[in-house]
Coordinates of C-alpha atoms in Angstrom, one line a residue:
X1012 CA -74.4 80.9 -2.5
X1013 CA -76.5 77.7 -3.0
X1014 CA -80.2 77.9 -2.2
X1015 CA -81.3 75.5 1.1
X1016 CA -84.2 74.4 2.9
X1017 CA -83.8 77.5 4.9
X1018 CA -83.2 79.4 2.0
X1019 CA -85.6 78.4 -0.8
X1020 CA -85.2 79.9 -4.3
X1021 CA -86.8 83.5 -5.0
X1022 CA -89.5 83.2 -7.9
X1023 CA -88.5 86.4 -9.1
X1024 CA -87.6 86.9 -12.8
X1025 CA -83.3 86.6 -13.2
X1026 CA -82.3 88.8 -15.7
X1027 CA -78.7 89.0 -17.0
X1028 CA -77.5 92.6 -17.1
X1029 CA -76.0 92.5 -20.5
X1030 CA -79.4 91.7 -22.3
X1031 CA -81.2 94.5 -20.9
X1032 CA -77.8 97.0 -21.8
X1033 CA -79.4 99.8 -24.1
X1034 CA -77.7 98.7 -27.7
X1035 CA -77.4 100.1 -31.2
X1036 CA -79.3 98.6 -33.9
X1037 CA -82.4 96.6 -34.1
X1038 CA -83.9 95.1 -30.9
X1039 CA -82.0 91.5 -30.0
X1040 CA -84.8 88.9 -28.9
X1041 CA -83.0 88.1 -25.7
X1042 CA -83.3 92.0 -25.4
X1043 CA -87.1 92.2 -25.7
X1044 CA -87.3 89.3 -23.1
X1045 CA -85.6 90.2 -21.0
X1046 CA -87.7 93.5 -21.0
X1047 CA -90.8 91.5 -20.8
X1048 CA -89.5 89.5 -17.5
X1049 CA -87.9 92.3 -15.8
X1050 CA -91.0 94.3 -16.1
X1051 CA -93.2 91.2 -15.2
X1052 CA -91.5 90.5 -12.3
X1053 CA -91.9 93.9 -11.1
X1054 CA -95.1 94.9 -11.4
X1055 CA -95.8 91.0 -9.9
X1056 CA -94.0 90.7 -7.6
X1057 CA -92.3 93.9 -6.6
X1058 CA -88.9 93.2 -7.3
X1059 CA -86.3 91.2 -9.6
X1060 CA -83.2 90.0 -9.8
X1061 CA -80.1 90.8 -12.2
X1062 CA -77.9 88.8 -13.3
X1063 CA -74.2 90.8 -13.5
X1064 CA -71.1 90.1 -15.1
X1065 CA -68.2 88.6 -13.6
X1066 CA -65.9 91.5 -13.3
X1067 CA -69.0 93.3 -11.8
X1068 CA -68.8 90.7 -9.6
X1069 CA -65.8 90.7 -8.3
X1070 CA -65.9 94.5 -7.5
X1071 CA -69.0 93.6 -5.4
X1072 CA -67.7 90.7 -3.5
X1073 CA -64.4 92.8 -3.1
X1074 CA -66.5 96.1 -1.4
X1075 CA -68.6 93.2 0.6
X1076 CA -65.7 91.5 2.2
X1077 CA -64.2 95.3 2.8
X1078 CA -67.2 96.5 4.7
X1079 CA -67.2 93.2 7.0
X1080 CA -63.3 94.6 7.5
X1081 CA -63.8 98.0 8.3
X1082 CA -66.6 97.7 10.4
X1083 CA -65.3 94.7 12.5
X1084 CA -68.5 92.9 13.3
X1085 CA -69.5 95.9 14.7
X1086 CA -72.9 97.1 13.6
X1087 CA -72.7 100.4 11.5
X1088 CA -73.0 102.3 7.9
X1089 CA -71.2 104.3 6.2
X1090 CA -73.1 106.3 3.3
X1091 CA -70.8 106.8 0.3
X1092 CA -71.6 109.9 -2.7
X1093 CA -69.2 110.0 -5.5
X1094 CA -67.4 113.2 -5.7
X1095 CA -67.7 113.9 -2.3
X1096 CA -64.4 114.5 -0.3
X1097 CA -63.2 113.0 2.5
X1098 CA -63.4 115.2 5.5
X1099 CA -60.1 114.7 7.8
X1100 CA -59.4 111.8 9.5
X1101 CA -62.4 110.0 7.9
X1102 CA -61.6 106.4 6.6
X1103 CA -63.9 104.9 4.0
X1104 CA -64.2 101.3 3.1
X1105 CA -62.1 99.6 0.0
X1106 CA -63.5 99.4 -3.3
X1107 CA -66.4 102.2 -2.7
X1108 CA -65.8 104.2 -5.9
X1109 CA -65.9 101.0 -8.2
X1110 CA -69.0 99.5 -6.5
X1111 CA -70.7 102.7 -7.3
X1112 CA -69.7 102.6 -10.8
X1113 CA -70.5 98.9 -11.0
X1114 CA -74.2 99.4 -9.3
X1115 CA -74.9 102.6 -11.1
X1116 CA -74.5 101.5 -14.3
X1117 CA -76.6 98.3 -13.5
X1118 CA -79.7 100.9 -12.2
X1119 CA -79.3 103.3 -15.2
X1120 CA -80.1 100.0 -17.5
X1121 CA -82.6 98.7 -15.3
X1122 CA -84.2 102.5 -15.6
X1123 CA -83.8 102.3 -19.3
X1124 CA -85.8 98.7 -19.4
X1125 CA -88.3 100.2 -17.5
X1126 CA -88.9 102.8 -20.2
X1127 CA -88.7 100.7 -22.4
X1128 CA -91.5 98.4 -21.9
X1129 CA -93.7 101.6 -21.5
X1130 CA -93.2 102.3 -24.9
X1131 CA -90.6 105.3 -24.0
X1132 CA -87.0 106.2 -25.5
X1133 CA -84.8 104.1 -23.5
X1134 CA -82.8 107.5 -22.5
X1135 CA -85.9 109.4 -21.6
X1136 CA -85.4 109.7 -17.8
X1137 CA -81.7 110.7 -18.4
X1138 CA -82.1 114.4 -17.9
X1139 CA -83.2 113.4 -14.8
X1140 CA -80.3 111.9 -13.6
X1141 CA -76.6 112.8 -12.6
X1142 CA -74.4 113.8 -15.4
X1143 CA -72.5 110.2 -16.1
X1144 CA -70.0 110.3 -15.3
X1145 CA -69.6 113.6 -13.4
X1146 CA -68.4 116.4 -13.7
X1147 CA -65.3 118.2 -11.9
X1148 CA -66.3 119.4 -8.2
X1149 CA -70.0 117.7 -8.2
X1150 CA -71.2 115.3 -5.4
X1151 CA -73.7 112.7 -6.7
X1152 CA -77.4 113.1 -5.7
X1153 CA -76.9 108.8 -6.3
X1154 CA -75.8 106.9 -3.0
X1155 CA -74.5 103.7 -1.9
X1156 CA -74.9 102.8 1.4
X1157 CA -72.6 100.1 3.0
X1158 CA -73.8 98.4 5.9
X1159 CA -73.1 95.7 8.5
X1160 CA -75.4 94.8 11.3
X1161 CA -77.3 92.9 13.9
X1162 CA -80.3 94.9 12.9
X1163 CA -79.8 95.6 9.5
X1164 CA -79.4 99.7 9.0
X1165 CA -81.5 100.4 5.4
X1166 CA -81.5 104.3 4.7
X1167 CA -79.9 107.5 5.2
X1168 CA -82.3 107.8 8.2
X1169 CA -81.4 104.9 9.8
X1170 CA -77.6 106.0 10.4
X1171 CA -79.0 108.7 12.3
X1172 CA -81.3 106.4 14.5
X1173 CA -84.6 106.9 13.3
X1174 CA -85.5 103.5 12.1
X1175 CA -86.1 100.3 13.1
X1176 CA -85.0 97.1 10.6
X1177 CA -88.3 95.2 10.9
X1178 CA -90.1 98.5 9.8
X1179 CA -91.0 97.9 5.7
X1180 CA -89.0 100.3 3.8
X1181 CA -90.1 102.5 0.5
X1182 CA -87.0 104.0 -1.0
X1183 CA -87.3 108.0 -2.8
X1184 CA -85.0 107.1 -6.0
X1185 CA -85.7 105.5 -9.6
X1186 CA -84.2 102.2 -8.4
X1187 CA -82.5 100.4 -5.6
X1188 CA -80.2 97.5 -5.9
X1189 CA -79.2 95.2 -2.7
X1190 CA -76.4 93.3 -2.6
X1191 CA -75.2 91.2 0.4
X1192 CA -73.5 88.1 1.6
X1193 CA -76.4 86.8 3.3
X1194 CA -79.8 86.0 1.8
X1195 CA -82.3 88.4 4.6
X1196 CA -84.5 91.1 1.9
X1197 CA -88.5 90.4 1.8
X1198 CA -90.5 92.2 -0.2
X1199 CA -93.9 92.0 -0.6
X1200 CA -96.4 91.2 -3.4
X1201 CA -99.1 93.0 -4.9
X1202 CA -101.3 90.7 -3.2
X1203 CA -100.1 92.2 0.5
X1204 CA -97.9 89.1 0.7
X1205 CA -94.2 89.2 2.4
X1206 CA -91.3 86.5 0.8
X1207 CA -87.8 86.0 0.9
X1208 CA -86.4 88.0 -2.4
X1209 CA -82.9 87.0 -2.2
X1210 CA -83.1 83.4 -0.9
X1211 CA -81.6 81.6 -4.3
X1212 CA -78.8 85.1 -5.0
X1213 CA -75.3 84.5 -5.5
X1214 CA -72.3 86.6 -5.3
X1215 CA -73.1 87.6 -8.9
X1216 CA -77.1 88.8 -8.1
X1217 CA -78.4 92.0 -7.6
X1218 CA -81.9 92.7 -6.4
X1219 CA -83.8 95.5 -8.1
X1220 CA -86.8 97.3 -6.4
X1221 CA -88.2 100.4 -7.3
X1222 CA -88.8 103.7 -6.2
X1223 CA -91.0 106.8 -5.2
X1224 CA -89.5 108.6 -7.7
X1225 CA -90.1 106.1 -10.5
X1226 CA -93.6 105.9 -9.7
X1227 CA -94.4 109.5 -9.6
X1228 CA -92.7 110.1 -13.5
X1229 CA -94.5 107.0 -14.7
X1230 CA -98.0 108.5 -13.2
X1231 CA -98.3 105.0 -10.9
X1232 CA -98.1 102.6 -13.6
X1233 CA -95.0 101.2 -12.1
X1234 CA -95.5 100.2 -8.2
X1235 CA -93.0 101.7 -5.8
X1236 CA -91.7 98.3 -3.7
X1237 CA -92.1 98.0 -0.3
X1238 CA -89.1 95.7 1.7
X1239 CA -87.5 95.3 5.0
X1240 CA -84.4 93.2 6.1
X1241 CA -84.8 89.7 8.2
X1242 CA -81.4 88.4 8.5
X1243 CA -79.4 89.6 11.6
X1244 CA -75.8 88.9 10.3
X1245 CA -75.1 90.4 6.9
X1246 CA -72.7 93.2 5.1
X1247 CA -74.8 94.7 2.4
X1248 CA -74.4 96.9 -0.5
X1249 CA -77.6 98.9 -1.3
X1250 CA -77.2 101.8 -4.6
X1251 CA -80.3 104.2 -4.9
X1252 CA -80.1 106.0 -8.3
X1253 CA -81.8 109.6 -7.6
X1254 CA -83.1 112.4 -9.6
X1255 CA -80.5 115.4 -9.2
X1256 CA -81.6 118.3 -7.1
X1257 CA -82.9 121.0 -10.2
X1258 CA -84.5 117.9 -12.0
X1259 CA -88.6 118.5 -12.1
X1260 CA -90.3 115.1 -12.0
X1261 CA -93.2 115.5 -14.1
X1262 CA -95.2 112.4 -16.4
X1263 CA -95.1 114.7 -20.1
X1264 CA -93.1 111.3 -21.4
X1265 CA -96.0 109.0 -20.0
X1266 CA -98.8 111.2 -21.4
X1267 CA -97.0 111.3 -25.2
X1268 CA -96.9 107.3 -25.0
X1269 CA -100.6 107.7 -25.0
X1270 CA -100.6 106.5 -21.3
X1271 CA -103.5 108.5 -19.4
X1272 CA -102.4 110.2 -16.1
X1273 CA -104.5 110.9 -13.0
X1274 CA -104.5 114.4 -11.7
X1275 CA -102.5 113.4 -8.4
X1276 CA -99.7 113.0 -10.6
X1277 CA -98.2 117.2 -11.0
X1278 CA -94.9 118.6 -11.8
X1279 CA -92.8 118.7 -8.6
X1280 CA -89.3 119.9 -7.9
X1281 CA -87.0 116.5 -7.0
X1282 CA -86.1 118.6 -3.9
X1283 CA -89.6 119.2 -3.0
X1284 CA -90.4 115.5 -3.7
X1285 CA -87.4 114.2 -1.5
X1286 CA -88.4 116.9 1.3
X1287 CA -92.2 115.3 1.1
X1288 CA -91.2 112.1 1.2
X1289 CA -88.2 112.3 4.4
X1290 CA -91.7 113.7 6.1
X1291 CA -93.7 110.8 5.1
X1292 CA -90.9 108.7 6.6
X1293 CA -90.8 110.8 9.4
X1294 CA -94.9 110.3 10.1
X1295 CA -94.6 106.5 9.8
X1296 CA -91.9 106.1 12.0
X1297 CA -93.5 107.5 14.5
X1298 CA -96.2 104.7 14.3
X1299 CA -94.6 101.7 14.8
X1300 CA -97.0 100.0 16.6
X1301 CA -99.2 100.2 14.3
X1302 CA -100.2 96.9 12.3
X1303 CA -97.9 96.3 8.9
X1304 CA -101.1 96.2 7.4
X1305 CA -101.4 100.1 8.2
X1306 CA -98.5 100.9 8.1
X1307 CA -98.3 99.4 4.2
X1308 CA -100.9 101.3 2.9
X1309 CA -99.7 104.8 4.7
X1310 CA -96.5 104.2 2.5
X1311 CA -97.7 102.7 -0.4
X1312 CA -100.7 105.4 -2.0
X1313 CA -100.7 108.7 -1.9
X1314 CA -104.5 109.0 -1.0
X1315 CA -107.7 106.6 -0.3
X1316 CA -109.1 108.4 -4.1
X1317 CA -106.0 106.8 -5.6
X1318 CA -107.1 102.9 -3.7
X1319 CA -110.4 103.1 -5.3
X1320 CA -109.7 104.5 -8.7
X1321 CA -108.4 103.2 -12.1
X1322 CA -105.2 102.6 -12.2
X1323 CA -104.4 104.6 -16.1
X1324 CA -107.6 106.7 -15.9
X1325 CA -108.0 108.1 -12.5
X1326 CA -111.9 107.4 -13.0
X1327 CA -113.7 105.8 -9.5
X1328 CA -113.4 101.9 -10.6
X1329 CA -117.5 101.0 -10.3
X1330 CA -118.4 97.4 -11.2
X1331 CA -114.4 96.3 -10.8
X1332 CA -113.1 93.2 -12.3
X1333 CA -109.7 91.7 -11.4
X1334 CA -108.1 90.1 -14.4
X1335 CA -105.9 87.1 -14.6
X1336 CA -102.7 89.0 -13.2
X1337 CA -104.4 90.6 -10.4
X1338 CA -105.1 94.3 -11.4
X1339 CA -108.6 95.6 -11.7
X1340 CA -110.3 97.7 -13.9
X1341 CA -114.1 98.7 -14.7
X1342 CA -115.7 100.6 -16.9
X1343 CA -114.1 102.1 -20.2
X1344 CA -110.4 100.7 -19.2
X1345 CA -111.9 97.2 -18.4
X1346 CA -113.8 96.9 -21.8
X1347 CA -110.3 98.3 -23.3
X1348 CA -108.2 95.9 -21.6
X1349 CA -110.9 93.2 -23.1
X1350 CA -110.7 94.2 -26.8
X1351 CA -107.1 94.0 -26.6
X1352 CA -107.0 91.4 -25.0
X1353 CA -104.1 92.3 -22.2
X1354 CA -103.7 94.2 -19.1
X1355 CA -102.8 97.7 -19.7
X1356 CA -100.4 97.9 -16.7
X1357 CA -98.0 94.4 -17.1
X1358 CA -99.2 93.4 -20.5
X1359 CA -100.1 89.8 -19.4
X1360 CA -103.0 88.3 -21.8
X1361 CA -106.3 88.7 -20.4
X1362 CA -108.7 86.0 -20.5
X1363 CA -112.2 87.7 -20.6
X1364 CA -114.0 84.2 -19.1
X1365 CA -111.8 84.1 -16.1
X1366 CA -112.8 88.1 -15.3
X1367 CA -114.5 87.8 -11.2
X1368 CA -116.0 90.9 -9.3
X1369 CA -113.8 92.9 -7.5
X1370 CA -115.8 92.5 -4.0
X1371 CA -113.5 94.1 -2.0
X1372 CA -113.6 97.5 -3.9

């Protein structure tokens, strides 16, 4: 699908999914690139695009053009687990249990690039996740929802009513991928900014945004993406990969890297954390009328403390500067951040002559 005027090109960072596959041997430099950008774009811009291969492809054109099939242009989901069987008399659409491979094993390497470019063992949020693949008589705490509508359905809530499609969405897992047959996903920015994500995708593109989950074992040094769905006609694909029920989501990982961690960020059962977070839902939905702007900030931090403090130290930021990329610091982080002469949080290079007062804070 060629970008047009009405769909102009994304200026997210593409990413092929075969150079950010975890590999034996010494680090490839398309590999540590393609680390770079991925992580870039995320902490940027909130989301990013992968590249897959072919085959991949295929399977997702293949469960696209099923779900327009099954559901007959009439608007509905259908929320897919693997391992889970069919009760009687329920029909499924095509291709289901190969998409989920497909997209699964795209957000497990996206998870492990993450980690990656925190200075983390690529596997270390495994033990978090589903046994891959699973074993006999286990239902996936992973999901793919499959989706055609008029007013485009974006979570488990949603089948049941409870939300609206111009409402911006913040997903519970590690990672979401979307794929669709019709460009229609904004996300927005770190600067409060909403764009088309998926304006320049093909049939071969997956967009990547992250999660509550990924933000809470990282201790906030990777944003959780907030995005909501514009386009009125369009099947989609979206794959959250989840923490398994008994998993305990906890930052021990982030705190060996040398990363520091704000006391907000405690162990928590996964089933706790997806309890608290269904209620957050809950709470916002019931403010719709609220402005965006609201509405954004409700979703995004956990408390106003965590708005006005450093992002690595947890300190209260007094005398904040914003650096080149667009995160502040002050104090002890800002003078570290100076010295070595990038950002902390994305790793851009820091300038310290283009440093300006953080008025707002």
């Amino acid at each position: 699908m060629a970008a047009s005027p009405l769909h102009p090109p994304s200026p997210l960072a593409r990413v092929r999914l075969e150079d950010v596959v975890p590999h034996d041997g010494a680090a490839a430099p398309a590999y540590a690139h393609a680390v770079g950008a991925l992580d870039a774009s995320l902490a940027l811009r909130g989301a990013a695009v992968l590249e897959i291969p072919a085959a991949d492809a295929a399977v997702v054109r293949c469960a696209l053009e099923s779900t327009r099939a099954f559901f007959r242009g009439r608007p509905a989901a259908y929320l897919y687990r693997a391992g889970r069987t069919l009760d009687d008399g329920e029909l499924s659409p095509a291709c289901m249990a190969d998409a989920f491979r497909c997209l699964g094993k795209a957000a497990r390497a996206s998870l492990s690039a993450i980690a990656r470019h925190l200075r983390l063992r690529t596997d270390v949020f495994n033990h978090l996740l589903d046994d891959a693949p699973l074993p006999v008589n286990e239902v996936s705490s992973s999901e793919l929802l499959v989706a055609y509508s008029h007013e485009q359905l974006q979570s488990g809530q949603a089948l049941m009513g409870c939300r609206r499609s111009s409402m911006p969405v913040v997903d519970r897992g590690f990672v979401t991928l979307v794929a669709s047959d019709h460009p229609g996903i904004e996300v927005c920015d770190t600067n409060g900014h909403w764009y088309l994500a998926d304006g320049g995708s093909g049939p071969s593109d997956l967009l990547l945004l992250t999660g509550r989950a990924l933000s809470h074992v990282t201790a906030g040094l990777r944003p959780i993406s907030q995005y909501r769905a514009t386009n009125e006609n369009r099947a989609s694909l979206t794959f959250r990969l989840m923490p398994h029920a008994n998993a305990i989501l906890d930052c021990s990982p982030i705190l060996a890297a040398g990363h520091c961690i704000r006391q907000i960020y405690q162990p928590v059962p996964a089933s706790q954390f997806m309890d608290d977070s269904c209620a957050e839902v809950h709470v916002v939905s019931s403010h719709l009328e609220e402005p965006l702007e609201s509405q954004g900030n409700f979703v995004s931090d956990p408390s106003l403390r965590s708005v006005l403090s450093d992002p690595l130290c947890g300190a209260f930021l007094e005398d904040a500067m914003v650096l080149q990329c667009g995160h502040s610091f002050g104090g002890l982080m800002l003078k570290k951040a100076i010295e070595m002469a990038r950002c902390t949080i994305c790793n851009r290079e820091v300038d310290s002559t283009s440093l300006f007062p953080n008025l707002e804070l």
